[in-house]
Each structure stands twice: as structure tokens, then as C-alpha cells.
Coordinates of C-alpha atoms in Angstrom, one line a residue:
X1 CA 2.5 -13.1 57.9
X2 CA 4.0 -9.6 58.5
X3 CA 7.4 -11.1 59.0
X4 CA 7.1 -13.1 55.7
X5 CA 6.0 -9.9 53.8
X6 CA 8.8 -7.8 55.2
X7 CA 11.3 -10.5 54.2
X8 CA 10.0 -10.7 50.6
X9 CA 10.2 -6.9 50.2
X10 CA 13.7 -6.8 51.6
X11 CA 14.7 -9.6 49.1
X12 CA 13.2 -7.7 46.2
X13 CA 15.0 -4.5 47.2
X14 CA 18.2 -6.5 47.0
X15 CA 17.4 -7.7 43.5
X16 CA 17.1 -4.7 41.1
X17 CA 16.8 -7.1 38.1
X18 CA 13.6 -8.5 39.5
X19 CA 12.1 -5.0 39.9
X20 CA 13.2 -4.1 36.4
X21 CA 11.5 -7.2 35.0
X22 CA 8.3 -6.5 36.9
X23 CA 8.3 -2.9 35.7
X24 CA 8.7 -3.9 32.1
X25 CA 5.9 -6.5 32.3
X26 CA 3.6 -4.0 34.0
X27 CA 4.4 -1.3 31.3
X28 CA 3.8 -3.8 28.5
X29 CA 0.5 -4.8 29.9
X30 CA -0.6 -1.2 30.2
X31 CA 0.5 -0.4 26.7
X32 CA -1.2 -3.4 25.2
X33 CA -4.4 -2.5 27.0
X34 CA -4.3 1.1 25.9
X35 CA -3.5 0.4 22.3
X36 CA -5.7 -2.5 21.5
X37 CA -9.1 -0.7 21.5
X38 CA -7.9 2.3 19.5
X39 CA -5.7 0.6 16.9
X40 CA -7.2 0.4 13.4
X41 CA -5.9 -2.2 10.9
X42 CA -5.1 -1.3 7.3
X43 CA -7.4 -2.8 4.6
X44 CA -7.8 -2.7 0.8
X45 CA -10.5 -4.2 -1.4
X46 CA -10.9 -3.9 -5.1
X47 CA -14.5 -2.8 -5.8
X48 CA -14.3 -2.1 -9.5
X49 CA -12.2 -3.2 -12.4
X50 CA -13.1 -2.9 -16.1
X51 CA -11.7 -2.3 -19.5
X52 CA -13.0 0.1 -22.1
X53 CA -11.9 1.1 -25.6
X54 CA -10.9 4.7 -26.0
X55 CA -9.8 5.6 -29.6
X56 CA -6.8 3.4 -30.3
X57 CA -6.1 2.2 -26.7
X58 CA -7.6 0.0 -24.1
X59 CA -8.1 2.0 -20.9
X60 CA -8.5 0.6 -17.3
X61 CA -11.0 1.9 -14.7
X62 CA -10.6 0.7 -11.1
X63 CA -11.8 1.6 -7.6
X64 CA -10.5 0.6 -4.2
X65 CA -11.9 0.6 -0.7
X66 CA -8.6 1.6 0.9
X67 CA -8.1 2.4 4.6
X68 CA -4.8 3.1 6.3
X69 CA -4.3 1.6 9.7
X70 CA -3.0 3.4 12.8
X71 CA 0.6 2.4 12.3
X72 CA 0.7 3.8 8.7
X73 CA -1.0 7.1 9.8
X74 CA 1.5 7.4 12.7
X75 CA 4.4 7.0 10.3
X76 CA 3.0 9.6 7.9
X77 CA 2.5 12.1 10.7
X78 CA 6.1 11.6 11.7
X79 CA 7.2 12.6 8.2
X80 CA 7.7 9.2 6.6
X81 CA 6.6 9.1 2.9
X82 CA 4.4 6.2 1.9
X83 CA 4.5 4.8 -1.6
X84 CA 1.8 2.9 -3.5
X85 CA 2.1 1.1 -6.9
X86 CA -0.6 0.3 -9.3
X87 CA 0.4 -2.0 -12.1
X88 CA -1.4 -3.5 -15.1
X89 CA 0.2 -6.2 -17.2
X90 CA -1.4 -7.4 -20.4
X91 CA -0.8 -11.1 -21.3
X92 CA -1.6 -13.2 -24.4
X93 CA -3.1 -16.5 -23.5
X94 CA -1.1 -19.4 -25.0
X95 CA -2.1 -23.0 -24.4
X96 CA 1.1 -24.5 -25.8
X97 CA 3.6 -22.3 -23.7
X98 CA 3.7 -19.9 -20.8
X99 CA 1.5 -16.8 -21.4
X100 CA 3.2 -13.9 -23.2
X101 CA 3.4 -10.5 -21.7
X102 CA 2.7 -7.9 -24.4
X103 CA 2.3 -4.7 -22.5
X104 CA 2.8 -3.2 -19.0
X105 CA 1.8 0.0 -17.4
X106 CA 2.4 1.4 -13.9
X107 CA 1.4 4.3 -11.7
X108 CA 3.6 5.3 -8.7
X109 CA 2.2 7.4 -5.8
X110 CA 4.1 9.1 -3.1
X111 CA 2.1 10.4 -0.1
X112 CA 3.7 12.7 2.4
X113 CA 2.5 14.8 5.3
X114 CA 4.0 18.3 5.7
X115 CA 3.9 19.4 9.4
X116 CA 4.7 23.0 8.8
X117 CA 1.7 23.6 6.5
X118 CA -0.4 20.7 8.0
X119 CA -1.2 19.6 4.4
X120 CA -0.8 16.3 2.6
X121 CA 1.2 16.1 -0.6
X122 CA 0.5 13.4 -3.2
X123 CA 2.9 12.9 -6.2
X124 CA 2.1 10.7 -9.2
X125 CA 4.5 9.4 -11.8
X126 CA 4.9 6.6 -14.4
X127 CA 8.3 5.9 -12.8
X128 CA 9.3 5.0 -9.3
X129 CA 9.5 8.0 -7.0
X130 CA 11.9 9.0 -4.3
X131 CA 12.7 12.1 -2.3
X132 CA 15.5 12.9 -4.8
X133 CA 13.6 12.0 -8.0
X134 CA 10.3 13.9 -8.3
X135 CA 11.1 15.8 -11.5
X136 CA 8.7 13.9 -13.8
X137 CA 5.9 13.7 -11.4
X138 CA 2.7 15.5 -10.9
X139 CA 2.1 16.8 -7.4
X140 CA -0.9 18.2 -5.6
X141 CA -1.5 19.4 -2.0
X142 CA -4.6 18.5 0.0
X143 CA -6.1 19.7 3.3
X144 CA -6.9 16.2 4.6
X145 CA -5.7 12.6 4.2
X146 CA -9.1 11.6 3.0
X147 CA -8.9 14.0 0.0
X148 CA -5.4 12.7 -0.9
X149 CA -6.4 9.1 -0.7
X150 CA -9.4 9.7 -3.0
X151 CA -7.0 10.0 -5.9
X152 CA -5.2 6.8 -5.0
X153 CA -8.5 4.9 -4.6
X154 CA -9.8 5.7 -8.1
X155 CA -8.3 5.3 -11.6
X156 CA -10.3 6.2 -14.7
X157 CA -9.3 6.2 -18.4
X158 CA -5.8 4.8 -17.8
X159 CA -4.3 3.6 -21.1
X160 CA -2.6 0.2 -20.6
X161 CA -2.1 -1.0 -24.2
X162 CA -2.5 0.1 -27.8
X163 CA -5.1 -2.0 -29.7
X164 CA -2.7 -2.1 -32.7
X165 CA -0.4 -4.3 -30.6
X166 CA -3.1 -6.9 -30.1
X167 CA -4.3 -9.6 -32.5
X168 CA -8.0 -10.1 -33.0
X169 CA -7.6 -13.8 -33.2
X170 CA -5.8 -14.2 -29.8
X171 CA -7.1 -14.1 -26.3
X172 CA -5.8 -11.6 -23.7
X173 CA -6.2 -10.8 -20.1
X174 CA -5.0 -8.0 -17.7
X175 CA -3.3 -8.7 -14.4
X176 CA -4.1 -5.8 -12.1
X177 CA -2.0 -5.3 -8.9
X178 CA -2.1 -2.6 -6.2
X179 CA 0.4 -2.7 -3.3
X180 CA 2.1 -0.6 -0.7
X181 CA 5.8 -0.4 -1.7
X182 CA 7.7 -1.3 1.4
X183 CA 11.0 -1.1 -0.4
X184 CA 10.7 2.7 -0.7
X185 CA 10.6 3.1 3.1
X186 CA 13.6 4.1 5.1
X187 CA 15.8 1.0 6.0
X188 CA 14.8 0.9 9.7
X189 CA 11.1 0.8 8.7
X190 CA 11.7 -2.0 6.2
X191 CA 13.2 -4.1 9.0
X192 CA 10.6 -3.3 11.7
X193 CA 7.5 -3.6 9.5
X194 CA 8.3 -6.8 7.7
X195 CA 6.1 -9.0 9.8
X196 CA 3.3 -6.5 10.5
X197 CA 0.0 -7.0 8.5
X198 CA -0.6 -3.2 8.3
X199 CA 2.3 -2.9 6.0
X200 CA 1.6 -6.0 3.8
X201 CA -1.1 -4.1 2.0
X202 CA -2.1 -5.2 -1.5
X203 CA -4.7 -6.7 -3.8
X204 CA -4.6 -8.3 -7.3
X205 CA -7.0 -9.6 -9.9
X206 CA -7.1 -10.9 -13.5
X207 CA -9.5 -9.5 -16.0
X208 CA -10.2 -11.0 -19.5
X209 CA -10.2 -8.7 -22.5
X210 CA -13.5 -9.0 -24.4
X211 CA -13.1 -9.7 -28.1
X212 CA -15.4 -6.8 -29.1
X213 CA -12.8 -4.3 -27.6
X214 CA -10.3 -5.4 -30.3
X215 CA -12.6 -4.9 -33.3

């Protein structure tokens, strides 16, 4: 038995490729074991969606149960900006043809961690945001990620269509969508995160427009 063991060890020492493969497999096993219990998945759930009449507009109120997973938080801490989009499209229901889109509104969020100040910066705009195009946005700094996400999770009194643009005799509905905009990520992240569920974050729902809101 001792002779056999010694022979095997000598054979392995002569095969560096075998040692490298064994080392990689061992490292992968340790990494998987260490990350699995501590990793937290991303999740989003729409908990509130309703329309109200405010003066001459229909306004949308929404609330999300939004949690960022470990991979998203790690990216933020490394200085990668994360973008969210909230979109509300108003359609006229037509039985004889495809439904007609009569209005569209969008809100664009850009969330960034600032390592020097250890603060979180959230920018909001009606147009897509990038690092070089923040001129028309409203920005605010927060001491924690939870505080910053609170503004992303809730939208109240958001005008989505003028009542004057709607007919009282027609039927309408609003298609609401919330998503993480992967296209705004740096190119290497777009490639590496395409198949990861943490980055495929989104929710959508349709809401009918009550006729009494058009009176």
C-alpha cells in the first residue's frame, strides 16, 4: 500500500495539469459553500396600483416591495450605477382593431454609491439618465441604501394622462411596468449578467380606468 501511494504521488507531481484541475475544483467547492448561505436574491412585488383624478389629470399611485440581491449591492459598492425605469402607458380598448396607445409617461432612476462620502445618490428624470446626461434630473443624497430605495418603491400623484385627451364613451386601461434597465450598465456587466436572475428584475400589471374618473 505504501508503494502504491508513493507511486501515485510521484505521478501527480509529474502532471502539473492534474494538480491545477484539482486546485480549481477545490476552490470552486469552497467558494460555492461560502457564498450559498449568505447570498440574497433580488425580488420585486407590486403591492399597490391605483388611479385617481387630480384636477385635469389622471394620476397614478404605486408601491413596490423591492429588495436588491447581493450581486446588485456588490456592484453598487464597486461604483456601478444601477438604473430603474417606471413606465405607464394608457391604451384605448378597441374590439375591432389592436388597442390604441393614447399616452405614455416614464420615470427614470439612477442609483449610485459614493465611496468618498459613503452616501447614496439617487437621480430622477423624465428622460433616460447616464453619467454624462444628468442636467434635467433631480438628485438627492442619502445616508443609507434603504432611504434611497424608499423613493424608488413609492410613487404618488404621478400624472400619466390629461382627462381632456380621453373620450367618455371609450374604455381605457393603464399598463404599468417597473424594471431594472440592464442596457444602462457598462458593457462587461451587460454580458456577464444576462443569465442571472438577480438582474432580470421587473414587474408589470394592467389597470382599468374607471368611467367615473372621466366625468
